């Protein structure tokens, strides 16, 4: 008995189970119920009711009402009360007699019930031969109905036996079974094979007749099923993109797959399109500004003093007070490059005649004049503490130590054209230079030898900037016939990426933006869950961006996302002629540009890093808390951790993230350390300011 | 007789009609935003068809299955239910009855089945789609647009082969709904009737 029970259960499990709406199956239940005792009649009634709901609704709206339904049912169920009863107890009786044939013979018996024959007690003799001819559809139903009685192994003799209620209760179980497909065999009302016993034929005939009756009563054709296509209809694109429409900042580039990021996350595909103010915050007149691509005539100190060279004069503009002062005016020679020293007090001025002067801006006095003895203009400079690298028109790079008398400590001759871009890496181990010979050279400052020489650009390379976050990441931008920005891993010398800017790159700067606006409670409630979490991530995510200034066409300021390389913002016609130089404000938000139109304009481009640090310090930020609550717990934890990290050192944390994302770049061990140092330096700067 | 279309052609016509009518309904009833649709010339009409890939794929998947059923003559009704996203109620039920003429000779009575030219079919389809389009005028306005989705039901024979994505369902009838019968069209092998039922609101 035990065995056969489990067999039966297993059998039932992988049989298809009736579905309410599928008459081909329904009928069997009803068939059983109809022939059964009063106790089961309750069962059959319920089923009938549920059927009628569907049936009558169908009837109401589609077919003419058929009021015969209840009548027929009653008629059918009014006789042969004891049958099920007998069958239930019958199982028990038989349990001792027959073991091997149990499963099938029970189905058999039930079939006989439904056939309305009185062969119940004889059916023990069901031949194995007959078994396959049993229509399988019926068997599962019968099993399910009988299951409780069988498992309990109690005799059910009383018509009002409580197990009938149990039977009743098991119906929903069957209904809840998701496997409600009819198997094709079951659907076919196959007649038994010709060699089957007359009983089987009679059974089959009765079954078909009954099916038709029920189906007719229910209002659909006997052989019909209603199928629903289960996958959900896609959400309308409006809803899908609602967040982007609200903010006009998100765009999905599904086709975009970053080659440099193998573990591209879903939110990586979401591009941010930023909104930046296309109107300058301030415009200053810059009369006499030399419209020369190769010169670096603008520099902005960390103390917020902007120096600009206009032909032969040098002006200082104090960003805090707005005061303008004249530092120096030369008689004949033009100024060709200016750079603030690392101590922010001294300004080096490269001149047309090849001399470099160092001025103390606090006292407005000339501290030192260093002669290059080359006789050609100094177009680019870069400071490293006491060292000043100067790039000359003839291609030499001189390293001057301002402390010693023979200031030229080394001269590097590798460029064959004017050196117009020059910048030390923050740790001083490397110097990147770009020249009019279209070459980018990365120098090893310890060996004074070129480490890498890159000829990927097709035009003069003036725009050179090291990434503030990743120590060995360098961005270089080419001139009019090149228009590309290339990214270099200066440890391995690999090019890690490129951007076609579509115009001359006269300068470029690294910047950042934060997606702080997306975590506002209103929006996050509207956004789909996973996106929501992404948004939250965004909220803490630094978007590394590049701003480039250009000339033809458009004279535009363009902002690119470093990770996606997509242009995320643009200020077209920022100047009336090409932009020659630009400098980023000490807080990293505002870009000062000066162009051939002799205007100095200030554009707010980036989000302030400082602001973000401050915001993270105040942990009890409503936005963030709301953001936290909208998340799953596990994510929540992560974010909380992230958050703490961010509090400690925002930039450092960002670097960590970048390392995670950017696999191709080969990081040096002390990357983090160095970045920390840089950051702390910056933080102090902010404090000073 | 021979100039009429065969079963395959007839089925294709019907599947195509389903695609366009589903698209039209989705557009007309604002289930999907108008921006998702572009105009196409079909049946000498300017119809709206979605260009949203996800939706296109979804409809195509449904119809390719329906097409298979039609080919084997096992599908006799296709229903598009407009369902309230929150409540799950069916607010509109567009039903397309498919009658297989060849299969049920007793229904096409005794008279000889006259061959139906493709042009005739096209004309009928046009009329039917026009009606569907025009039905917007009497159908109740769907409040808070964008809050609706749709389900597709197929009435098939019990012995039809059913892929996993399809499962038995209720008929999703609208209780106490109003019903409007549309025109029908015939192909050589099929007769397609259409009707819409909708929630009647005072």
Tab-separated table of C-alpha atoms in Angstrom, chain A residues 218-635:
chain	number	residue	atom	x	y	z
A	218	UNK	CA	-20.124	25.487	-20.100
A	219	UNK	CA	-20.563	27.337	-23.293
A	220	UNK	CA	-17.564	26.273	-25.247
A	221	UNK	CA	-16.839	23.651	-27.739
A	222	UNK	CA	-15.826	20.295	-26.510
A	223	UNK	CA	-12.395	20.438	-27.910
A	224	UNK	CA	-11.474	23.943	-27.060
A	225	UNK	CA	-8.856	25.343	-24.813
A	226	UNK	CA	-8.217	28.905	-23.936
A	227	UNK	CA	-4.566	29.604	-23.856
A	228	UNK	CA	-2.912	32.690	-22.657
A	229	UNK	CA	0.471	33.827	-23.739
A	230	UNK	CA	2.089	34.024	-20.364
A	231	UNK	CA	5.117	36.292	-20.752
A	232	UNK	CA	4.208	39.785	-19.728
A	233	UNK	CA	3.796	42.376	-22.389
A	234	UNK	CA	6.763	44.671	-22.468
A	235	UNK	CA	6.502	47.868	-20.540
A	236	UNK	CA	5.895	50.823	-22.751
A	237	UNK	CA	9.051	52.566	-23.710
A	238	UNK	CA	7.691	55.686	-22.131
A	239	UNK	CA	7.738	54.060	-18.754
A	240	UNK	CA	11.020	52.441	-19.432
A	241	UNK	CA	12.668	55.704	-20.150
A	242	UNK	CA	10.679	57.791	-17.785
A	243	UNK	CA	13.660	58.582	-15.683
A	244	UNK	CA	15.537	59.802	-18.679
A	245	UNK	CA	12.669	61.902	-19.819
A	246	UNK	CA	12.385	63.432	-16.428
A	247	UNK	CA	15.974	64.302	-16.138
A	248	UNK	CA	17.072	64.266	-19.720
A	249	UNK	CA	20.226	62.770	-18.483
A	250	UNK	CA	20.055	59.040	-18.936
A	251	UNK	CA	20.309	57.368	-22.230
A	252	UNK	CA	20.635	53.740	-22.813
A	253	UNK	CA	23.132	52.659	-25.360
A	254	UNK	CA	22.399	49.014	-25.443
A	255	UNK	CA	24.761	48.456	-28.295
A	256	UNK	CA	27.589	49.975	-26.428
A	257	UNK	CA	29.984	47.512	-24.974
A	258	UNK	CA	33.163	48.848	-23.654
A	259	UNK	CA	36.074	46.899	-24.927
A	260	UNK	CA	38.147	47.908	-21.999
A	261	UNK	CA	35.646	46.717	-19.452
A	262	UNK	CA	34.916	43.075	-19.428
A	263	UNK	CA	32.768	43.238	-16.352
A	264	UNK	CA	30.551	45.917	-17.713
A	265	UNK	CA	27.716	46.416	-15.332
A	266	UNK	CA	24.267	47.282	-16.398
A	267	UNK	CA	24.492	50.812	-15.224
A	268	UNK	CA	27.642	51.218	-17.216
A	269	UNK	CA	25.490	51.070	-20.272
A	270	UNK	CA	23.456	53.922	-19.057
A	271	UNK	CA	24.975	57.021	-20.343
A	272	UNK	CA	24.641	60.249	-18.616
A	273	UNK	CA	23.905	63.201	-20.698
A	274	UNK	CA	24.695	66.154	-18.595
A	275	UNK	CA	23.184	69.513	-18.610
A	276	UNK	CA	25.639	72.293	-18.259
A	277	UNK	CA	25.064	75.939	-18.457
A	278	UNK	CA	25.992	77.013	-21.929
A	279	UNK	CA	26.222	80.602	-20.889
A	280	UNK	CA	29.462	81.768	-19.376
A	281	UNK	CA	29.327	82.802	-15.778
A	282	UNK	CA	31.618	85.671	-16.488
A	283	UNK	CA	33.259	87.258	-19.469
A	284	UNK	CA	36.401	89.299	-19.214
A	285	UNK	CA	38.029	91.229	-21.971
A	286	UNK	CA	41.440	90.001	-22.987
A	287	UNK	CA	42.749	92.577	-25.448
A	288	UNK	CA	45.913	91.683	-27.237
A	289	UNK	CA	45.698	88.022	-26.522
A	290	UNK	CA	47.878	86.175	-28.980
A	291	UNK	CA	45.885	83.726	-31.016
A	292	UNK	CA	48.583	81.106	-31.198
A	293	UNK	CA	47.822	77.463	-30.739
A	294	UNK	CA	51.303	76.615	-29.485
A	295	UNK	CA	51.377	78.986	-26.547
A	296	UNK	CA	50.162	78.471	-23.020
A	297	UNK	CA	49.036	81.870	-21.894
A	298	UNK	CA	46.660	81.082	-19.104
A	299	UNK	CA	47.209	79.618	-15.678
A	300	UNK	CA	45.094	79.461	-12.560
A	301	UNK	CA	46.635	79.004	-9.178
A	302	UNK	CA	45.263	76.957	-6.352
A	303	UNK	CA	44.895	80.229	-4.514
A	304	UNK	CA	42.340	81.194	-7.100
A	305	UNK	CA	44.466	83.689	-8.907
A	306	UNK	CA	44.246	83.521	-12.648
A	307	UNK	CA	47.170	84.750	-14.656
A	308	UNK	CA	46.768	85.660	-18.291
A	309	UNK	CA	49.369	86.904	-20.689
A	310	UNK	CA	48.218	89.430	-23.220
A	311	UNK	CA	51.013	89.921	-25.726
A	312	UNK	CA	53.735	91.456	-23.611
A	313	UNK	CA	51.779	92.067	-20.441
A	314	UNK	CA	50.782	89.771	-17.681
A	315	UNK	CA	47.668	90.307	-15.649
A	316	UNK	CA	46.519	88.622	-12.502
A	317	UNK	CA	42.853	88.246	-11.819
A	318	UNK	CA	41.888	87.385	-8.315
A	319	UNK	CA	39.028	84.935	-8.437
A	320	UNK	CA	37.917	85.689	-4.906
A	321	UNK	CA	37.786	89.435	-5.112
A	322	UNK	CA	37.600	89.930	-8.847
A	323	UNK	CA	40.499	92.368	-8.705
A	324	UNK	CA	42.764	92.622	-11.686
A	325	UNK	CA	46.354	93.641	-11.312
A	326	UNK	CA	49.178	94.045	-13.727
A	327	UNK	CA	52.166	91.969	-12.796
A	328	UNK	CA	54.612	92.815	-15.505
A	329	UNK	CA	54.770	94.511	-18.849
A	330	UNK	CA	57.684	93.870	-21.145
A	331	UNK	CA	58.872	96.305	-23.694
A	332	UNK	CA	59.111	94.212	-26.769
A	333	UNK	CA	59.083	90.567	-26.014
A	334	UNK	CA	55.873	88.649	-25.932
A	335	UNK	CA	55.054	86.228	-23.237
A	336	UNK	CA	54.723	82.734	-24.627
A	337	UNK	CA	53.941	80.626	-21.613
A	338	UNK	CA	53.048	81.052	-17.969
A	339	UNK	CA	52.738	78.541	-15.167
A	340	UNK	CA	52.172	78.743	-11.459
A	341	UNK	CA	54.717	77.005	-9.351
A	342	UNK	CA	53.675	74.270	-6.979
A	343	UNK	CA	53.845	76.620	-4.010
A	344	UNK	CA	51.264	78.841	-5.722
A	345	UNK	CA	53.267	81.936	-4.942
A	346	UNK	CA	55.552	82.055	-7.856
A	347	UNK	CA	54.777	82.405	-11.490
A	348	UNK	CA	57.130	81.394	-14.220
A	349	UNK	CA	56.950	83.338	-17.415
A	350	UNK	CA	58.374	81.937	-20.589
A	351	UNK	CA	59.219	84.525	-23.160
A	352	UNK	CA	59.741	84.885	-26.854
A	353	UNK	CA	63.472	85.364	-26.412
A	354	UNK	CA	63.962	82.028	-24.686
A	355	UNK	CA	64.229	83.361	-21.166
A	356	UNK	CA	62.136	82.181	-18.308
A	357	UNK	CA	61.423	84.512	-15.465
A	358	UNK	CA	60.160	83.594	-12.065
A	359	UNK	CA	58.061	86.170	-10.328
A	360	UNK	CA	56.882	86.339	-6.792
A	361	UNK	CA	53.287	87.391	-7.108
A	362	UNK	CA	52.931	88.305	-3.442
A	363	UNK	CA	55.475	91.022	-3.714
A	364	UNK	CA	55.261	91.432	-7.493
A	365	UNK	CA	58.984	91.111	-7.822
A	366	UNK	CA	61.154	89.256	-10.249
A	367	UNK	CA	62.924	86.493	-8.425
A	368	UNK	CA	65.041	84.981	-11.088
A	369	UNK	CA	65.668	84.935	-14.785
A	370	UNK	CA	66.751	81.691	-16.343
A	371	UNK	CA	68.227	81.724	-19.778
A	372	UNK	CA	67.734	78.792	-22.031
A	373	UNK	CA	70.410	80.024	-24.431
A	374	UNK	CA	68.383	78.623	-27.237
A	375	UNK	CA	67.091	81.886	-28.557
A	376	UNK	CA	63.672	80.493	-29.276
A	377	UNK	CA	60.462	80.980	-27.411
A	378	UNK	CA	59.477	78.878	-24.454
A	379	UNK	CA	56.017	77.615	-25.272
A	380	UNK	CA	55.370	75.275	-22.404
A	381	UNK	CA	56.382	74.751	-18.822
A	382	UNK	CA	55.732	72.449	-15.970
A	383	UNK	CA	56.742	72.627	-12.351
A	384	UNK	CA	57.824	69.871	-10.073
A	385	UNK	CA	58.627	71.411	-6.732
A	386	UNK	CA	61.833	73.236	-7.439
A	387	UNK	CA	62.251	71.871	-10.902
A	388	UNK	CA	60.863	73.680	-13.874
A	389	UNK	CA	60.664	71.917	-17.185
A	390	UNK	CA	60.533	74.224	-20.152
A	391	UNK	CA	59.756	73.266	-23.692
A	392	UNK	CA	61.268	75.337	-26.448
A	393	UNK	CA	60.286	75.989	-30.008
A	394	UNK	CA	63.289	74.055	-31.274
A	395	UNK	CA	62.164	70.914	-29.510
A	396	UNK	CA	64.429	70.847	-26.478
A	397	UNK	CA	63.090	70.258	-23.052
A	398	UNK	CA	65.200	71.792	-20.334
A	399	UNK	CA	64.945	70.824	-16.732
A	400	UNK	CA	65.790	73.818	-14.608
A	401	UNK	CA	66.464	73.642	-10.947
A	402	UNK	CA	65.537	77.052	-9.690
A	403	UNK	CA	67.671	76.734	-6.586
A	404	UNK	CA	71.046	76.418	-8.222
A	405	UNK	CA	73.074	78.736	-10.288
A	406	UNK	CA	73.516	76.482	-13.285
A	407	UNK	CA	69.859	75.950	-13.471
A	408	UNK	CA	69.720	73.719	-16.505
A	409	UNK	CA	70.218	70.297	-14.992
A	410	UNK	CA	69.436	68.437	-18.124
A	411	UNK	CA	68.356	69.016	-21.676
A	412	UNK	CA	66.314	66.474	-23.484
A	413	UNK	CA	66.360	66.569	-27.216
A	414	UNK	CA	63.912	64.198	-28.638
A	415	UNK	CA	61.225	66.347	-30.106
A	416	UNK	CA	61.843	67.624	-33.573
A	417	UNK	CA	59.146	70.253	-33.351
A	418	UNK	CA	58.117	72.878	-30.890
A	419	UNK	CA	57.246	71.477	-27.511
A	420	UNK	CA	53.806	72.845	-26.798
A	421	UNK	CA	52.538	70.518	-24.106
A	422	UNK	CA	54.386	69.587	-20.986
A	423	UNK	CA	53.263	68.134	-17.729
A	424	UNK	CA	54.808	66.314	-14.837
A	425	UNK	CA	53.109	63.375	-13.337
A	426	UNK	CA	52.059	64.082	-9.781
A	427	UNK	CA	54.759	61.827	-8.353
A	428	UNK	CA	57.387	63.373	-10.576
A	429	UNK	CA	58.564	60.081	-11.955
A	430	UNK	CA	57.371	60.809	-15.421
A	431	UNK	CA	57.075	63.833	-17.614
A	432	UNK	CA	54.779	63.872	-20.585
A	433	UNK	CA	55.534	66.129	-23.454
A	434	UNK	CA	53.798	66.798	-26.713
A	435	UNK	CA	55.263	68.528	-29.678
A	436	UNK	CA	54.632	69.967	-33.055
A	437	UNK	CA	56.291	66.845	-34.441
A	438	UNK	CA	53.028	65.071	-33.545
A	439	UNK	CA	54.831	62.983	-30.975
A	440	UNK	CA	53.914	62.310	-27.390
A	441	UNK	CA	56.922	61.432	-25.302
A	442	UNK	CA	56.735	60.058	-21.832
A	443	UNK	CA	60.013	60.681	-20.091
A	444	UNK	CA	61.472	58.822	-17.231
A	445	UNK	CA	62.691	61.648	-15.066
A	446	UNK	CA	65.132	59.459	-13.188
A	447	UNK	CA	66.987	58.270	-16.244
A	448	UNK	CA	66.251	61.392	-18.290
A	449	UNK	CA	65.410	59.101	-21.135
A	450	UNK	CA	62.235	58.827	-23.135
A	451	UNK	CA	60.257	55.893	-21.834
A	452	UNK	CA	57.683	55.836	-24.567
A	453	UNK	CA	57.428	57.769	-27.775
A	454	UNK	CA	54.004	57.753	-29.321
A	455	UNK	CA	53.247	58.869	-32.809
A	456	UNK	CA	49.549	58.176	-32.813
A	457	UNK	CA	48.581	61.782	-33.195
A	458	UNK	CA	48.598	63.362	-36.599
A	459	UNK	CA	48.976	66.901	-35.423
A	460	UNK	CA	50.731	68.926	-32.777
A	461	UNK	CA	50.016	67.701	-29.293
A	462	UNK	CA	49.359	70.582	-26.998
A	463	UNK	CA	46.704	69.237	-24.654
A	464	UNK	CA	48.309	66.957	-22.117
A	465	UNK	CA	46.865	66.112	-18.751
A	466	UNK	CA	47.495	63.409	-16.225
A	467	UNK	CA	44.495	61.896	-14.586
A	468	UNK	CA	44.033	63.146	-11.052
A	469	UNK	CA	42.585	59.811	-9.979
A	470	UNK	CA	44.668	57.234	-11.733
A	471	UNK	CA	48.328	57.928	-11.447
A	472	UNK	CA	49.476	56.344	-14.645
A	473	UNK	CA	46.687	57.529	-16.886
A	474	UNK	CA	47.516	60.242	-19.339
A	475	UNK	CA	45.274	62.017	-21.786
A	476	UNK	CA	46.671	63.737	-24.821
A	477	UNK	CA	44.831	65.689	-27.470
A	478	UNK	CA	45.933	66.388	-31.002
A	479	UNK	CA	45.605	69.455	-33.140
A	480	UNK	CA	43.627	70.454	-36.161
A	481	UNK	CA	44.389	67.537	-38.444
A	482	UNK	CA	44.167	64.964	-35.696
A	483	UNK	CA	41.258	65.866	-33.446
A	484	UNK	CA	41.712	62.801	-31.287
A	485	UNK	CA	42.181	62.482	-27.582
A	486	UNK	CA	44.191	59.416	-26.699
A	487	UNK	CA	44.494	57.820	-23.307
A	488	UNK	CA	47.680	56.151	-22.277
A	489	UNK	CA	48.743	53.781	-19.628
A	490	UNK	CA	52.138	55.224	-18.929
A	491	UNK	CA	53.332	52.157	-17.081
A	492	UNK	CA	52.956	49.847	-20.008
A	493	UNK	CA	52.825	52.447	-22.727
A	494	UNK	CA	49.528	51.090	-24.029
A	495	UNK	CA	46.874	53.214	-25.483
A	496	UNK	CA	43.780	52.548	-23.450
A	497	UNK	CA	41.256	54.510	-25.372
A	498	UNK	CA	40.501	57.272	-27.802
A	499	UNK	CA	37.925	59.897	-28.406
A	500	UNK	CA	37.377	61.607	-31.695
A	501	UNK	CA	36.459	65.094	-30.640
A	502	UNK	CA	35.701	66.372	-34.088
A	503	UNK	CA	37.785	69.456	-33.646
A	504	UNK	CA	41.206	70.661	-32.731
A	505	UNK	CA	42.056	69.898	-29.137
A	506	UNK	CA	43.723	72.971	-27.740
A	507	UNK	CA	43.418	71.922	-24.131
A	508	UNK	CA	41.862	69.247	-22.034
A	509	UNK	CA	41.097	68.782	-18.380
A	510	UNK	CA	39.924	66.000	-16.181
A	511	UNK	CA	36.852	66.616	-14.174
A	512	UNK	CA	34.082	64.895	-12.414
A	513	UNK	CA	30.380	64.970	-11.941
A	514	UNK	CA	28.081	63.213	-9.548
A	515	UNK	CA	24.651	61.879	-10.153
A	516	UNK	CA	23.334	63.324	-6.995
A	517	UNK	CA	20.054	64.395	-8.481
A	518	UNK	CA	18.788	60.868	-9.035
A	519	UNK	CA	18.387	59.816	-5.481
A	520	UNK	CA	15.732	62.294	-4.677
A	521	UNK	CA	12.820	60.499	-3.096
A	522	UNK	CA	10.291	61.578	-5.630
A	523	UNK	CA	12.178	60.196	-8.529
A	524	UNK	CA	13.291	57.031	-6.944
A	525	UNK	CA	9.738	56.150	-6.163
A	526	UNK	CA	8.938	56.338	-9.800
A	527	UNK	CA	11.840	54.406	-11.046
A	528	UNK	CA	11.932	50.712	-11.497
A	529	UNK	CA	13.666	48.834	-8.750
A	530	UNK	CA	16.906	47.818	-10.325
A	531	UNK	CA	17.297	51.164	-11.890
A	532	UNK	CA	16.674	52.652	-8.550
A	533	UNK	CA	19.573	50.852	-7.093
A	534	UNK	CA	21.672	51.914	-9.994
A	535	UNK	CA	20.693	55.433	-9.368
A	536	UNK	CA	21.766	55.089	-5.872
A	537	UNK	CA	25.077	53.827	-6.996
A	538	UNK	CA	25.222	56.725	-9.324
A	539	UNK	CA	24.676	58.979	-6.472
A	540	UNK	CA	27.962	58.024	-5.006
A	541	UNK	CA	29.662	57.510	-8.269
A	542	UNK	CA	32.166	59.847	-9.609
A	543	UNK	CA	31.843	60.193	-13.334
A	544	UNK	CA	35.254	60.816	-14.648
A	545	UNK	CA	34.985	63.282	-17.402
A	546	UNK	CA	37.186	65.068	-19.846
A	547	UNK	CA	36.605	68.543	-21.074
A	548	UNK	CA	38.237	69.570	-24.290
A	549	UNK	CA	38.316	72.925	-25.940
A	550	UNK	CA	38.491	73.202	-29.649
A	551	UNK	CA	38.437	75.328	-32.739
A	552	UNK	CA	36.842	74.595	-36.042
A	553	UNK	CA	34.049	73.815	-36.298
A	554	UNK	CA	31.987	75.153	-33.491
A	555	UNK	CA	34.679	76.559	-31.256
A	556	UNK	CA	33.120	74.332	-28.720
A	557	UNK	CA	33.774	73.139	-25.239
A	558	UNK	CA	33.006	69.436	-25.125
A	559	UNK	CA	32.638	67.210	-22.124
A	560	UNK	CA	33.227	63.503	-22.542
A	561	UNK	CA	32.625	60.706	-20.139
A	562	UNK	CA	35.918	58.968	-19.692
A	563	UNK	CA	34.409	55.546	-19.096
A	564	UNK	CA	32.039	55.486	-21.997
A	565	UNK	CA	33.946	57.935	-24.208
A	566	UNK	CA	30.659	59.514	-25.131
A	567	UNK	CA	30.211	63.191	-25.383
A	568	UNK	CA	27.908	64.053	-22.538
A	569	UNK	CA	27.745	67.783	-22.880
A	570	UNK	CA	28.795	70.473	-25.231
A	571	UNK	CA	28.888	74.228	-25.359
A	572	UNK	CA	28.857	75.207	-28.949
A	573	UNK	CA	30.283	78.496	-30.062
A	574	UNK	CA	31.689	79.156	-26.671
A	575	UNK	CA	33.922	81.641	-28.369
A	576	UNK	CA	33.686	83.459	-31.626
A	577	UNK	CA	36.980	82.084	-32.766
A	578	UNK	CA	39.007	79.107	-31.703
A	579	UNK	CA	39.742	78.518	-28.082
A	580	UNK	CA	43.462	78.680	-27.442
A	581	UNK	CA	43.881	78.004	-23.772
A	582	UNK	CA	41.783	76.930	-20.881
A	583	UNK	CA	42.332	76.414	-17.211
A	584	UNK	CA	40.303	74.747	-14.530
A	585	UNK	CA	39.533	76.609	-11.366
A	586	UNK	CA	41.125	75.364	-8.164
A	587	UNK	CA	37.859	73.794	-7.034
A	588	UNK	CA	37.706	71.966	-10.333
A	589	UNK	CA	34.303	73.238	-11.365
A	590	UNK	CA	34.841	76.208	-13.577
A	591	UNK	CA	36.706	76.349	-16.805
A	592	UNK	CA	38.321	79.583	-17.891
A	593	UNK	CA	38.745	79.733	-21.619
A	594	UNK	CA	40.399	82.289	-23.754
A	595	UNK	CA	40.156	82.385	-27.494
A	596	UNK	CA	41.092	84.287	-30.574
A	597	UNK	CA	38.159	86.576	-29.966
A	598	UNK	CA	40.130	88.093	-27.074
A	599	UNK	CA	37.586	87.127	-24.508
A	600	UNK	CA	38.186	85.297	-21.305
A	601	UNK	CA	35.112	83.339	-20.372
A	602	UNK	CA	34.255	81.275	-17.372
A	603	UNK	CA	32.055	78.237	-17.755
A	604	UNK	CA	30.775	76.051	-15.006
A	605	UNK	CA	31.529	72.581	-16.274
A	606	UNK	CA	32.052	70.121	-13.480
A	607	UNK	CA	30.589	69.296	-10.133
A	608	UNK	CA	32.634	70.366	-7.247
A	609	UNK	CA	34.592	67.669	-5.556
A	610	UNK	CA	34.702	69.663	-2.422
A	611	UNK	CA	30.988	69.943	-2.227
A	612	UNK	CA	30.681	66.209	-2.437
A	613	UNK	CA	33.125	65.627	0.353
A	614	UNK	CA	31.243	67.950	2.536
A	615	UNK	CA	27.963	66.321	1.712
A	616	UNK	CA	29.283	62.926	2.548
A	617	UNK	CA	30.579	64.139	5.832
A	618	UNK	CA	27.125	65.004	6.934
A	619	UNK	CA	25.995	61.439	7.030
A	620	UNK	CA	22.473	62.337	7.944
A	621	UNK	CA	21.580	63.381	4.490
A	622	UNK	CA	17.922	62.998	3.706
A	623	UNK	CA	18.581	61.941	0.163
A	624	UNK	CA	20.964	59.278	1.164
A	625	UNK	CA	18.810	57.906	3.887
A	626	UNK	CA	15.849	57.652	1.632
A	627	UNK	CA	18.069	56.034	-0.882
A	628	UNK	CA	19.174	53.499	1.645
A	629	UNK	CA	15.673	52.591	2.604
A	630	UNK	CA	14.644	51.859	-0.894
A	631	UNK	CA	17.112	49.047	-1.188
A	632	UNK	CA	17.442	45.424	-0.483
A	633	UNK	CA	19.250	44.651	2.641
A	634	UNK	CA	22.359	43.221	1.130
A	635	UNK	CA	22.781	46.177	-1.108
